[in-house]
mmCIF file with all atom_site columns, C-alpha atoms in Angstrom:
data_model
loop_
_atom_site.group_PDB
_atom_site.id
_atom_site.type_symbol
_atom_site.label_atom_id
_atom_site.label_alt_id
_atom_site.label_comp_id
_atom_site.label_asym_id
_atom_site.label_entity_id
_atom_site.label_seq_id
_atom_site.pdbx_PDB_ins_code
_atom_site.Cartn_x
_atom_site.Cartn_y
_atom_site.Cartn_z
_atom_site.occupancy
_atom_site.B_iso_or_equiv
_atom_site.pdbx_formal_charge
_atom_site.auth_seq_id
_atom_site.auth_comp_id
_atom_site.auth_asym_id
_atom_site.auth_atom_id
_atom_site.pdbx_PDB_model_num
ATOM 1   C CA . UNK L 1 1   ? 61.937 -47.586 51.696  1.00 0.00 ? 1   UNK L CA 1
ATOM 2   C CA . UNK L 1 2   ? 61.117 -44.065 52.829  1.00 0.00 ? 2   UNK L CA 1
ATOM 3   C CA . UNK L 1 3   ? 63.966 -42.677 50.721  1.00 0.00 ? 3   UNK L CA 1
ATOM 4   C CA . UNK L 1 4   ? 62.608 -44.436 47.623  1.00 0.00 ? 4   UNK L CA 1
ATOM 5   C CA . UNK L 1 5   ? 59.141 -42.976 48.221  1.00 0.00 ? 5   UNK L CA 1
ATOM 6   C CA . UNK L 1 6   ? 60.647 -39.526 48.768  1.00 0.00 ? 6   UNK L CA 1
ATOM 7   C CA . UNK L 1 7   ? 62.624 -39.766 45.513  1.00 0.00 ? 7   UNK L CA 1
ATOM 8   C CA . UNK L 1 8   ? 59.490 -40.926 43.664  1.00 0.00 ? 8   UNK L CA 1
ATOM 9   C CA . UNK L 1 9   ? 57.419 -38.024 45.032  1.00 0.00 ? 9   UNK L CA 1
ATOM 10  C CA . UNK L 1 10  ? 60.201 -35.572 44.192  1.00 0.00 ? 10  UNK L CA 1
ATOM 11  C CA . UNK L 1 11  ? 60.460 -36.643 40.555  1.00 0.00 ? 11  UNK L CA 1
ATOM 12  C CA . UNK L 1 12  ? 56.688 -36.824 40.187  1.00 0.00 ? 12  UNK L CA 1
ATOM 13  C CA . UNK L 1 13  ? 56.341 -33.257 41.420  1.00 0.00 ? 13  UNK L CA 1
ATOM 14  C CA . UNK L 1 14  ? 59.264 -32.151 39.248  1.00 0.00 ? 14  UNK L CA 1
ATOM 15  C CA . UNK L 1 15  ? 57.609 -33.714 36.208  1.00 0.00 ? 15  UNK L CA 1
ATOM 16  C CA . UNK L 1 16  ? 54.316 -31.951 36.957  1.00 0.00 ? 16  UNK L CA 1
ATOM 17  C CA . UNK L 1 17  ? 56.071 -28.591 37.393  1.00 0.00 ? 17  UNK L CA 1
ATOM 18  C CA . UNK L 1 18  ? 58.074 -29.000 34.173  1.00 0.00 ? 18  UNK L CA 1
ATOM 19  C CA . UNK L 1 19  ? 54.970 -30.074 32.268  1.00 0.00 ? 19  UNK L CA 1
ATOM 20  C CA . UNK L 1 20  ? 53.038 -27.005 33.446  1.00 0.00 ? 20  UNK L CA 1
ATOM 21  C CA . UNK L 1 21  ? 55.960 -24.703 32.605  1.00 0.00 ? 21  UNK L CA 1
ATOM 22  C CA . UNK L 1 22  ? 56.425 -26.043 29.082  1.00 0.00 ? 22  UNK L CA 1
ATOM 23  C CA . UNK L 1 23  ? 52.674 -25.899 28.454  1.00 0.00 ? 23  UNK L CA 1
ATOM 24  C CA . UNK L 1 24  ? 52.597 -22.290 29.634  1.00 0.00 ? 24  UNK L CA 1
ATOM 25  C CA . UNK L 1 25  ? 55.539 -21.509 27.331  1.00 0.00 ? 25  UNK L CA 1
ATOM 26  C CA . UNK L 1 26  ? 53.789 -23.045 24.325  1.00 0.00 ? 26  UNK L CA 1
ATOM 27  C CA . UNK L 1 27  ? 50.653 -21.005 25.022  1.00 0.00 ? 27  UNK L CA 1
ATOM 28  C CA . UNK L 1 28  ? 52.682 -17.807 25.562  1.00 0.00 ? 28  UNK L CA 1
ATOM 29  C CA . UNK L 1 29  ? 54.420 -18.234 22.195  1.00 0.00 ? 29  UNK L CA 1
ATOM 30  C CA . UNK L 1 30  ? 51.083 -17.896 20.456  1.00 0.00 ? 30  UNK L CA 1
ATOM 31  C CA . UNK L 1 31  ? 51.529 -14.159 21.072  1.00 0.00 ? 31  UNK L CA 1
ATOM 32  C CA . UNK L 1 32  ? 55.139 -13.714 22.258  1.00 0.00 ? 32  UNK L CA 1
ATOM 33  C CA . UNK L 1 33  ? 58.103 -14.214 19.939  1.00 0.00 ? 33  UNK L CA 1
ATOM 34  C CA . UNK L 1 34  ? 60.637 -16.910 20.910  1.00 0.00 ? 34  UNK L CA 1
ATOM 35  C CA . UNK L 1 35  ? 63.545 -15.058 22.579  1.00 0.00 ? 35  UNK L CA 1
ATOM 36  C CA . UNK L 1 36  ? 66.218 -17.516 21.399  1.00 0.00 ? 36  UNK L CA 1
ATOM 37  C CA . UNK L 1 37  ? 66.540 -21.152 20.377  1.00 0.00 ? 37  UNK L CA 1
ATOM 38  C CA . UNK L 1 38  ? 69.030 -23.919 21.141  1.00 0.00 ? 38  UNK L CA 1
ATOM 39  C CA . UNK L 1 39  ? 70.174 -23.928 17.506  1.00 0.00 ? 39  UNK L CA 1
ATOM 40  C CA . UNK L 1 40  ? 70.875 -20.197 17.665  1.00 0.00 ? 40  UNK L CA 1
ATOM 41  C CA . UNK L 1 41  ? 72.843 -20.586 20.894  1.00 0.00 ? 41  UNK L CA 1
ATOM 42  C CA . UNK L 1 42  ? 74.906 -23.410 19.388  1.00 0.00 ? 42  UNK L CA 1
ATOM 43  C CA . UNK L 1 43  ? 75.574 -21.325 16.265  1.00 0.00 ? 43  UNK L CA 1
ATOM 44  C CA . UNK L 1 44  ? 76.865 -18.475 18.409  1.00 0.00 ? 44  UNK L CA 1
ATOM 45  C CA . UNK L 1 45  ? 78.970 -20.761 20.627  1.00 0.00 ? 45  UNK L CA 1
ATOM 46  C CA . UNK L 1 46  ? 80.543 -22.445 17.588  1.00 0.00 ? 46  UNK L CA 1
ATOM 47  C CA . UNK L 1 47  ? 81.630 -19.093 16.204  1.00 0.00 ? 47  UNK L CA 1
ATOM 48  C CA . UNK L 1 48  ? 79.276 -19.271 13.227  1.00 0.00 ? 48  UNK L CA 1
ATOM 49  C CA . UNK L 1 49  ? 77.533 -16.058 14.239  1.00 0.00 ? 49  UNK L CA 1
ATOM 50  C CA . UNK L 1 50  ? 74.003 -15.192 15.244  1.00 0.00 ? 50  UNK L CA 1
ATOM 51  C CA . UNK L 1 51  ? 72.018 -12.529 13.427  1.00 0.00 ? 51  UNK L CA 1
ATOM 52  C CA . UNK L 1 52  ? 68.243 -12.393 13.565  1.00 0.00 ? 52  UNK L CA 1
ATOM 53  C CA . UNK L 1 53  ? 65.374 -9.937  13.357  1.00 0.00 ? 53  UNK L CA 1
ATOM 54  C CA . UNK L 1 54  ? 61.780 -10.915 14.027  1.00 0.00 ? 54  UNK L CA 1
ATOM 55  C CA . UNK L 1 55  ? 59.058 -9.561  11.740  1.00 0.00 ? 55  UNK L CA 1
ATOM 56  C CA . UNK L 1 56  ? 55.300 -10.252 11.846  1.00 0.00 ? 56  UNK L CA 1
ATOM 57  C CA . UNK L 1 57  ? 53.694 -12.326 9.110   1.00 0.00 ? 57  UNK L CA 1
ATOM 58  C CA . UNK L 1 58  ? 52.093 -9.265  7.503   1.00 0.00 ? 58  UNK L CA 1
ATOM 59  C CA . UNK L 1 59  ? 55.575 -7.805  6.923   1.00 0.00 ? 59  UNK L CA 1
ATOM 60  C CA . UNK L 1 60  ? 56.744 -10.844 4.964   1.00 0.00 ? 60  UNK L CA 1
ATOM 61  C CA . UNK L 1 61  ? 56.000 -10.982 1.250   1.00 0.00 ? 61  UNK L CA 1
ATOM 62  C CA . UNK L 1 62  ? 53.432 -13.493 0.085   1.00 0.00 ? 62  UNK L CA 1
ATOM 63  C CA . UNK L 1 63  ? 56.095 -14.827 -2.273  1.00 0.00 ? 63  UNK L CA 1
ATOM 64  C CA . UNK L 1 64  ? 58.333 -15.807 0.651   1.00 0.00 ? 64  UNK L CA 1
ATOM 65  C CA . UNK L 1 65  ? 55.500 -17.625 2.389   1.00 0.00 ? 65  UNK L CA 1
ATOM 66  C CA . UNK L 1 66  ? 54.542 -19.410 -0.805  1.00 0.00 ? 66  UNK L CA 1
ATOM 67  C CA . UNK L 1 67  ? 58.161 -20.316 -1.551  1.00 0.00 ? 67  UNK L CA 1
ATOM 68  C CA . UNK L 1 68  ? 58.747 -22.185 1.708   1.00 0.00 ? 68  UNK L CA 1
ATOM 69  C CA . UNK L 1 69  ? 55.420 -24.012 1.384   1.00 0.00 ? 69  UNK L CA 1
ATOM 70  C CA . UNK L 1 70  ? 56.283 -25.001 -2.191  1.00 0.00 ? 70  UNK L CA 1
ATOM 71  C CA . UNK L 1 71  ? 59.752 -26.082 -1.129  1.00 0.00 ? 71  UNK L CA 1
ATOM 72  C CA . UNK L 1 72  ? 59.218 -27.682 2.263   1.00 0.00 ? 72  UNK L CA 1
ATOM 73  C CA . UNK L 1 73  ? 55.586 -28.718 2.744   1.00 0.00 ? 73  UNK L CA 1
ATOM 74  C CA . UNK L 1 74  ? 53.033 -28.421 -0.035  1.00 0.00 ? 74  UNK L CA 1
ATOM 75  C CA . UNK L 1 75  ? 50.318 -30.042 2.095   1.00 0.00 ? 75  UNK L CA 1
ATOM 76  C CA . UNK L 1 76  ? 50.857 -27.575 4.939   1.00 0.00 ? 76  UNK L CA 1
ATOM 77  C CA . UNK L 1 77  ? 47.273 -26.182 4.891   1.00 0.00 ? 77  UNK L CA 1
ATOM 78  C CA . UNK L 1 78  ? 45.737 -29.658 4.867   1.00 0.00 ? 78  UNK L CA 1
ATOM 79  C CA . UNK L 1 79  ? 47.563 -31.828 7.376   1.00 0.00 ? 79  UNK L CA 1
ATOM 80  C CA . UNK L 1 80  ? 47.396 -31.750 11.176  1.00 0.00 ? 80  UNK L CA 1
ATOM 81  C CA . UNK L 1 81  ? 51.142 -31.529 11.629  1.00 0.00 ? 81  UNK L CA 1
ATOM 82  C CA . UNK L 1 82  ? 52.327 -34.714 9.955   1.00 0.00 ? 82  UNK L CA 1
ATOM 83  C CA . UNK L 1 83  ? 52.507 -35.794 6.313   1.00 0.00 ? 83  UNK L CA 1
ATOM 84  C CA . UNK L 1 84  ? 52.388 -39.548 6.831   1.00 0.00 ? 84  UNK L CA 1
ATOM 85  C CA . UNK L 1 85  ? 52.911 -40.364 3.159   1.00 0.00 ? 85  UNK L CA 1
ATOM 86  C CA . UNK L 1 86  ? 56.135 -38.341 2.990   1.00 0.00 ? 86  UNK L CA 1
ATOM 87  C CA . UNK L 1 87  ? 57.311 -39.851 6.273   1.00 0.00 ? 87  UNK L CA 1
ATOM 88  C CA . UNK L 1 88  ? 56.748 -43.368 4.931   1.00 0.00 ? 88  UNK L CA 1
ATOM 89  C CA . UNK L 1 89  ? 58.617 -42.527 1.724   1.00 0.00 ? 89  UNK L CA 1
ATOM 90  C CA . UNK L 1 90  ? 61.524 -41.147 3.754   1.00 0.00 ? 90  UNK L CA 1
ATOM 91  C CA . UNK L 1 91  ? 61.655 -44.325 5.872   1.00 0.00 ? 91  UNK L CA 1
ATOM 92  C CA . UNK L 1 92  ? 61.690 -46.536 2.780   1.00 0.00 ? 92  UNK L CA 1
ATOM 93  C CA . UNK L 1 93  ? 64.352 -44.378 1.114   1.00 0.00 ? 93  UNK L CA 1
ATOM 94  C CA . UNK L 1 94  ? 66.598 -44.470 4.196   1.00 0.00 ? 94  UNK L CA 1
ATOM 95  C CA . UNK L 1 95  ? 66.294 -48.260 4.383   1.00 0.00 ? 95  UNK L CA 1
ATOM 96  C CA . UNK L 1 96  ? 67.348 -48.657 0.755   1.00 0.00 ? 96  UNK L CA 1
ATOM 97  C CA . UNK L 1 97  ? 70.176 -46.135 1.032   1.00 0.00 ? 97  UNK L CA 1
ATOM 98  C CA . UNK L 1 98  ? 71.448 -46.186 4.628   1.00 0.00 ? 98  UNK L CA 1
ATOM 99  C CA . UNK L 1 99  ? 74.392 -43.970 3.738   1.00 0.00 ? 99  UNK L CA 1
ATOM 100 C CA . UNK L 1 100 ? 72.021 -41.101 2.947   1.00 0.00 ? 100 UNK L CA 1
ATOM 101 C CA . UNK L 1 101 ? 69.304 -39.466 4.993   1.00 0.00 ? 101 UNK L CA 1
ATOM 102 C CA . UNK L 1 102 ? 66.060 -38.141 3.566   1.00 0.00 ? 102 UNK L CA 1
ATOM 103 C CA . UNK L 1 103 ? 63.659 -36.215 5.759   1.00 0.00 ? 103 UNK L CA 1
ATOM 104 C CA . UNK L 1 104 ? 59.883 -36.159 5.677   1.00 0.00 ? 104 UNK L CA 1
ATOM 105 C CA . UNK L 1 105 ? 59.310 -33.344 8.138   1.00 0.00 ? 105 UNK L CA 1
ATOM 106 C CA . UNK L 1 106 ? 56.519 -30.825 7.682   1.00 0.00 ? 106 UNK L CA 1
ATOM 107 C CA . UNK L 1 107 ? 56.860 -27.115 8.369   1.00 0.00 ? 107 UNK L CA 1
ATOM 108 C CA . UNK L 1 108 ? 55.069 -27.762 11.674  1.00 0.00 ? 108 UNK L CA 1
ATOM 109 C CA . UNK L 1 109 ? 57.607 -30.418 12.673  1.00 0.00 ? 109 UNK L CA 1
ATOM 110 C CA . UNK L 1 110 ? 60.535 -28.218 11.662  1.00 0.00 ? 110 UNK L CA 1
ATOM 111 C CA . UNK L 1 111 ? 59.094 -25.334 13.666  1.00 0.00 ? 111 UNK L CA 1
ATOM 112 C CA . UNK L 1 112 ? 58.671 -27.533 16.742  1.00 0.00 ? 112 UNK L CA 1
ATOM 113 C CA . UNK L 1 113 ? 62.250 -28.734 16.411  1.00 0.00 ? 113 UNK L CA 1
ATOM 114 C CA . UNK L 1 114 ? 63.687 -25.268 15.788  1.00 0.00 ? 114 UNK L CA 1
ATOM 115 C CA . UNK L 1 115 ? 61.870 -23.592 18.688  1.00 0.00 ? 115 UNK L CA 1
ATOM 116 C CA . UNK L 1 116 ? 61.890 -26.215 21.434  1.00 0.00 ? 116 UNK L CA 1
ATOM 117 C CA . UNK L 1 117 ? 64.588 -28.774 20.640  1.00 0.00 ? 117 UNK L CA 1
ATOM 118 C CA . UNK L 1 118 ? 68.087 -29.356 19.351  1.00 0.00 ? 118 UNK L CA 1
ATOM 119 C CA . UNK L 1 119 ? 69.417 -30.493 15.980  1.00 0.00 ? 119 UNK L CA 1
ATOM 120 C CA . UNK L 1 120 ? 70.256 -34.151 15.513  1.00 0.00 ? 120 UNK L CA 1
ATOM 121 C CA . UNK L 1 121 ? 68.593 -37.510 15.075  1.00 0.00 ? 121 UNK L CA 1
ATOM 122 C CA . UNK L 1 122 ? 67.502 -39.652 17.983  1.00 0.00 ? 122 UNK L CA 1
ATOM 123 C CA . UNK L 1 123 ? 64.326 -41.402 19.076  1.00 0.00 ? 123 UNK L CA 1
ATOM 124 C CA . UNK L 1 124 ? 64.067 -39.163 22.159  1.00 0.00 ? 124 UNK L CA 1
ATOM 125 C CA . UNK L 1 125 ? 64.250 -35.986 20.093  1.00 0.00 ? 125 UNK L CA 1
ATOM 126 C CA . UNK L 1 126 ? 61.821 -37.387 17.538  1.00 0.00 ? 126 UNK L CA 1
ATOM 127 C CA . UNK L 1 127 ? 59.360 -38.281 20.280  1.00 0.00 ? 127 UNK L CA 1
ATOM 128 C CA . UNK L 1 128 ? 59.549 -34.793 21.756  1.00 0.00 ? 128 UNK L CA 1
ATOM 129 C CA . UNK L 1 129 ? 59.199 -33.302 18.275  1.00 0.00 ? 129 UNK L CA 1
ATOM 130 C CA . UNK L 1 130 ? 55.989 -35.277 17.775  1.00 0.00 ? 130 UNK L CA 1
ATOM 131 C CA . UNK L 1 131 ? 54.583 -33.970 21.050  1.00 0.00 ? 131 UNK L CA 1
ATOM 132 C CA . UNK L 1 132 ? 55.460 -30.318 20.366  1.00 0.00 ? 132 UNK L CA 1
ATOM 133 C CA . UNK L 1 133 ? 54.163 -30.560 16.790  1.00 0.00 ? 133 UNK L CA 1
ATOM 134 C CA . UNK L 1 134 ? 50.846 -31.873 18.074  1.00 0.00 ? 134 UNK L CA 1
ATOM 135 C CA . UNK L 1 135 ? 50.607 -29.038 20.603  1.00 0.00 ? 135 UNK L CA 1
ATOM 136 C CA . UNK L 1 136 ? 51.492 -26.108 18.333  1.00 0.00 ? 136 UNK L CA 1
ATOM 137 C CA . UNK L 1 137 ? 49.078 -27.304 15.652  1.00 0.00 ? 137 UNK L CA 1
ATOM 138 C CA . UNK L 1 138 ? 46.257 -27.088 18.178  1.00 0.00 ? 138 UNK L CA 1
ATOM 139 C CA . UNK L 1 139 ? 47.337 -23.994 20.095  1.00 0.00 ? 139 UNK L CA 1
ATOM 140 C CA . UNK L 1 140 ? 49.037 -21.746 17.521  1.00 0.00 ? 140 UNK L CA 1
ATOM 141 C CA . UNK L 1 141 ? 47.309 -22.455 14.211  1.00 0.00 ? 141 UNK L CA 1
ATOM 142 C CA . UNK L 1 142 ? 48.791 -22.465 10.709  1.00 0.00 ? 142 UNK L CA 1
ATOM 143 C CA . UNK L 1 143 ? 49.549 -18.771 10.299  1.00 0.00 ? 143 UNK L CA 1
ATOM 144 C CA . UNK L 1 144 ? 51.390 -18.522 13.612  1.00 0.00 ? 144 UNK L CA 1
ATOM 145 C CA . UNK L 1 145 ? 53.371 -21.684 12.843  1.00 0.00 ? 145 UNK L CA 1
ATOM 146 C CA . UNK L 1 146 ? 54.395 -20.274 9.460   1.00 0.00 ? 146 UNK L CA 1
ATOM 147 C CA . UNK L 1 147 ? 55.292 -16.913 10.998  1.00 0.00 ? 147 UNK L CA 1
ATOM 148 C CA . UNK L 1 148 ? 57.554 -18.445 13.618  1.00 0.00 ? 148 UNK L CA 1
ATOM 149 C CA . UNK L 1 149 ? 59.096 -20.852 11.115  1.00 0.00 ? 149 UNK L CA 1
ATOM 150 C CA . UNK L 1 150 ? 60.026 -17.991 8.805   1.00 0.00 ? 150 UNK L CA 1
ATOM 151 C CA . UNK L 1 151 ? 61.596 -16.126 11.725  1.00 0.00 ? 151 UNK L CA 1
ATOM 152 C CA . UNK L 1 152 ? 63.615 -18.876 13.419  1.00 0.00 ? 152 UNK L CA 1
ATOM 153 C CA . UNK L 1 153 ? 64.743 -21.102 10.522  1.00 0.00 ? 153 UNK L CA 1
ATOM 154 C CA . UNK L 1 154 ? 68.435 -20.921 9.704   1.00 0.00 ? 154 UNK L CA 1
ATOM 155 C CA . UNK L 1 155 ? 68.874 -19.431 6.227   1.00 0.00 ? 155 UNK L CA 1
ATOM 156 C CA . UNK L 1 156 ? 72.636 -19.292 5.989   1.00 0.00 ? 156 UNK L CA 1
ATOM 157 C CA . UNK L 1 157 ? 75.590 -19.682 8.325   1.00 0.00 ? 157 UNK L CA 1
ATOM 158 C CA . UNK L 1 158 ? 74.549 -17.745 11.430  1.00 0.00 ? 158 UNK L CA 1
ATOM 159 C CA . UNK L 1 159 ? 71.626 -16.157 9.574   1.00 0.00 ? 159 UNK L CA 1
ATOM 160 C CA . UNK L 1 160 ? 68.242 -16.783 11.186  1.00 0.00 ? 160 UNK L CA 1
ATOM 161 C CA . UNK L 1 161 ? 64.911 -15.695 9.781   1.00 0.00 ? 161 UNK L CA 1
ATOM 162 C CA . UNK L 1 162 ? 63.606 -14.375 6.501   1.00 0.00 ? 162 UNK L CA 1
ATOM 163 C CA . UNK L 1 163 ? 64.174 -10.695 7.341   1.00 0.00 ? 163 UNK L CA 1
ATOM 164 C CA . UNK L 1 164 ? 67.871 -11.181 8.012   1.00 0.00 ? 164 UNK L CA 1
ATOM 165 C CA . UNK L 1 165 ? 68.205 -13.373 4.906   1.00 0.00 ? 165 UNK L CA 1
ATOM 166 C CA . UNK L 1 166 ? 66.463 -10.795 2.708   1.00 0.00 ? 166 UNK L CA 1
ATOM 167 C CA . UNK L 1 167 ? 68.709 -8.014  3.975   1.00 0.00 ? 167 UNK L CA 1
ATOM 168 C CA . UNK L 1 168 ? 71.880 -10.099 3.692   1.00 0.00 ? 168 UNK L CA 1
ATOM 169 C CA . UNK L 1 169 ? 71.289 -11.558 0.231   1.00 0.00 ? 169 UNK L CA 1
ATOM 170 C CA . UNK L 1 170 ? 69.193 -8.912  -1.533  1.00 0.00 ? 170 UNK L CA 1
ATOM 171 C CA . UNK L 1 171 ? 69.574 -5.710  0.509   1.00 0.00 ? 171 UNK L CA 1
ATOM 172 C CA . UNK L 1 172 ? 65.846 -5.333  1.036   1.00 0.00 ? 172 UNK L CA 1
ATOM 173 C CA . UNK L 1 173 ? 63.234 -6.112  3.716   1.00 0.00 ? 173 UNK L CA 1
ATOM 174 C CA . UNK L 1 174 ? 61.363 -9.407  3.640   1.00 0.00 ? 174 UNK L CA 1
ATOM 175 C CA . UNK L 1 175 ? 58.130 -7.690  2.622   1.00 0.00 ? 175 UNK L CA 1
ATOM 176 C CA . UNK L 1 176 ? 59.717 -6.720  -0.736  1.00 0.00 ? 176 UNK L CA 1
ATOM 177 C CA . UNK L 1 177 ? 61.099 -10.112 -1.760  1.00 0.00 ? 177 UNK L CA 1
ATOM 178 C CA . UNK L 1 178 ? 60.196 -11.149 -5.292  1.00 0.00 ? 178 UNK L CA 1
ATOM 179 C CA . UNK L 1 179 ? 59.204 -14.671 -6.303  1.00 0.00 ? 179 UNK L CA 1
ATOM 180 C CA . UNK L 1 180 ? 62.698 -15.431 -7.669  1.00 0.00 ? 180 UNK L CA 1
ATOM 181 C CA . UNK L 1 181 ? 64.434 -14.086 -4.579  1.00 0.00 ? 181 UNK L CA 1
ATOM 182 C CA . UNK L 1 182 ? 62.133 -15.983 -2.246  1.00 0.00 ? 182 UNK L CA 1
ATOM 183 C CA . UNK L 1 183 ? 62.650 -19.182 -4.245  1.00 0.00 ? 183 UNK L CA 1
ATOM 184 C CA . UNK L 1 184 ? 66.420 -18.770 -3.985  1.00 0.00 ? 184 UNK L CA 1
ATOM 185 C CA . UNK L 1 185 ? 66.221 -18.493 -0.189  1.00 0.00 ? 185 UNK L CA 1
ATOM 186 C CA . UNK L 1 186 ? 63.871 -21.465 0.005   1.00 0.00 ? 186 UNK L CA 1
ATOM 187 C CA . UNK L 1 187 ? 66.284 -23.492 -2.133  1.00 0.00 ? 187 UNK L CA 1
ATOM 188 C CA . UNK L 1 188 ? 68.979 -23.460 0.561   1.00 0.00 ? 188 UNK L CA 1
ATOM 189 C CA . UNK L 1 189 ? 66.702 -24.470 3.444   1.00 0.00 ? 189 UNK L CA 1
ATOM 190 C CA . UNK L 1 190 ? 67.514 -28.206 3.328   1.00 0.00 ? 190 UNK L CA 1
ATOM 191 C CA . UNK L 1 191 ? 71.146 -27.390 4.171   1.00 0.00 ? 191 UNK L CA 1
ATOM 192 C CA . UNK L 1 192 ? 71.672 -23.654 4.747   1.00 0.00 ? 192 UNK L CA 1
ATOM 193 C CA . UNK L 1 193 ? 75.284 -24.035 5.874   1.00 0.00 ? 193 UNK L CA 1
ATOM 194 C CA . UNK L 1 194 ? 76.225 -25.978 2.752   1.00 0.00 ? 194 UNK L CA 1
ATOM 195 C CA . UNK L 1 195 ? 74.418 -24.150 -0.057  1.00 0.00 ? 195 UNK L CA 1
ATOM 196 C CA . UNK L 1 196 ? 74.990 -20.537 -1.042  1.00 0.00 ? 196 UNK L CA 1
ATOM 197 C CA . UNK L 1 197 ? 73.022 -17.789 -2.721  1.00 0.00 ? 197 UNK L CA 1
ATOM 198 C CA . UNK L 1 198 ? 75.922 -15.400 -3.218  1.00 0.00 ? 198 UNK L CA 1
ATOM 199 C CA . UNK L 1 199 ? 77.627 -16.631 -5.278  1.00 0.00 ? 199 UNK L CA 1
ATOM 200 C CA . UNK L 1 200 ? 74.717 -18.857 -6.321  1.00 0.00 ? 200 UNK L CA 1
ATOM 201 C CA . UNK L 1 201 ? 75.683 -22.474 -6.813  1.00 0.00 ? 201 UNK L CA 1
ATOM 202 C CA . UNK L 1 202 ? 74.354 -24.502 -9.749  1.00 0.00 ? 202 UNK L CA 1
ATOM 203 C CA . UNK L 1 203 ? 72.330 -26.599 -7.315  1.00 0.00 ? 203 UNK L CA 1
ATOM 204 C CA . UNK L 1 204 ? 70.580 -23.570 -5.792  1.00 0.00 ? 204 UNK L CA 1
ATOM 205 C CA . UNK L 1 205 ? 69.919 -22.110 -9.235  1.00 0.00 ? 205 UNK L CA 1
ATOM 206 C CA . UNK L 1 206 ? 68.378 -25.358 -10.474 1.00 0.00 ? 206 UNK L CA 1
ATOM 207 C CA . UNK L 1 207 ? 66.385 -25.979 -7.308  1.00 0.00 ? 207 UNK L CA 1
ATOM 208 C CA . UNK L 1 208 ? 65.051 -22.417 -7.155  1.00 0.00 ? 208 UNK L CA 1
ATOM 209 C CA . UNK L 1 209 ? 63.689 -22.782 -10.717 1.00 0.00 ? 209 UNK L CA 1
ATOM 210 C CA . UNK L 1 210 ? 61.815 -25.927 -9.684  1.00 0.00 ? 210 UNK L CA 1
ATOM 211 C CA . UNK L 1 211 ? 60.461 -24.132 -6.618  1.00 0.00 ? 211 UNK L CA 1
ATOM 212 C CA . UNK L 1 212 ? 59.240 -21.289 -8.838  1.00 0.00 ? 212 UNK L CA 1
ATOM 213 C CA . UNK L 1 213 ? 57.342 -23.795 -10.963 1.00 0.00 ? 213 UNK L CA 1
ATOM 214 C CA . UNK L 1 214 ? 55.717 -25.275 -7.862  1.00 0.00 ? 214 UNK L CA 1
ATOM 215 C CA . UNK L 1 215 ? 54.867 -21.798 -6.582  1.00 0.00 ? 215 UNK L CA 1
ATOM 216 C CA . UNK L 1 216 ? 53.008 -21.019 -9.794  1.00 0.00 ? 216 UNK L CA 1
ATOM 217 C CA . UNK L 1 217 ? 51.170 -24.314 -9.523  1.00 0.00 ? 217 UNK L CA 1
ATOM 218 C CA . UNK L 1 218 ? 50.158 -23.755 -5.885  1.00 0.00 ? 218 UNK L CA 1
ATOM 219 C CA . UNK L 1 219 ? 49.382 -20.042 -6.082  1.00 0.00 ? 219 UNK L CA 1
ATOM 220 C CA . UNK L 1 220 ? 45.649 -20.387 -6.990  1.00 0.00 ? 220 UNK L CA 1
ATOM 221 C CA . UNK L 1 221 ? 44.983 -22.803 -4.109  1.00 0.00 ? 221 UNK L CA 1
ATOM 222 C CA . UNK L 1 222 ? 42.407 -21.176 -1.800  1.00 0.00 ? 222 UNK L CA 1
ATOM 223 C CA . UNK L 1 223 ? 43.662 -22.908 1.346   1.00 0.00 ? 223 UNK L CA 1
ATOM 224 C CA . UNK L 1 224 ? 47.187 -21.679 0.712   1.00 0.00 ? 224 UNK L CA 1
ATOM 225 C CA . UNK L 1 225 ? 45.962 -18.171 -0.088  1.00 0.00 ? 225 UNK L CA 1
ATOM 226 C CA . UNK L 1 226 ? 44.037 -18.126 3.204   1.00 0.00 ? 226 UNK L CA 1
ATOM 227 C CA . UNK L 1 227 ? 47.354 -18.608 5.018   1.00 0.00 ? 227 UNK L CA 1
ATOM 228 C CA . UNK L 1 228 ? 49.743 -16.426 2.999   1.00 0.00 ? 228 UNK L CA 1
ATOM 229 C CA . UNK L 1 229 ? 47.546 -13.493 1.987   1.00 0.00 ? 229 UNK L CA 1
ATOM 230 C CA . UNK L 1 230 ? 48.524 -10.071 3.351   1.00 0.00 ? 230 UNK L CA 1
ATOM 231 C CA . UNK L 1 231 ? 45.141 -8.638  2.353   1.00 0.00 ? 231 UNK L CA 1
ATOM 232 C CA . UNK L 1 232 ? 43.254 -10.075 5.302   1.00 0.00 ? 232 UNK L CA 1
#
């Protein structure tokens, strides 16, 4: 009986310590850049490479910020981390076509997954993703979430972050990306290991044109401009 109580106290204290540590890490990342992620470690261990360079949001072109919002999460300025309508549509789609998988993740959810968790699909990971999404929305804010997303997202095999992608694909820094170039990078985000920019596949070419159209549609939105503008 004593051993059971000791084990219970041990795990309770361990849980409290781990909770405090992860909370402190979340708060620290509001100002400190993530040193490395699980996805980046796995990419390096699998021999796929690991190249990354962190740049602040002000050194990323407005076109790149707008492109990922247009491509990945057009309601990014308005939701609190979750786009419930898109999630419901994804659930219904996956039920009808179980052989395919359609995601409904927001930029906030993708950032939480990329920074704190591993790739894959499980209820445990999804539960943790929900928790971390909730926390970063309240602690970091939209601009910090977008900044980290643009710096940790995989944008090609072993290529992490918009700066590395801009240099690799267009031989220029992220701050100089044009609308077309940014749209091309955003077009490969759903599956960056599968789709290519150089040479550009027909899928990426077609998708980037659609993203450009959405960018032009979203550009006047004041809430989006408040997040992406470099003139603040």
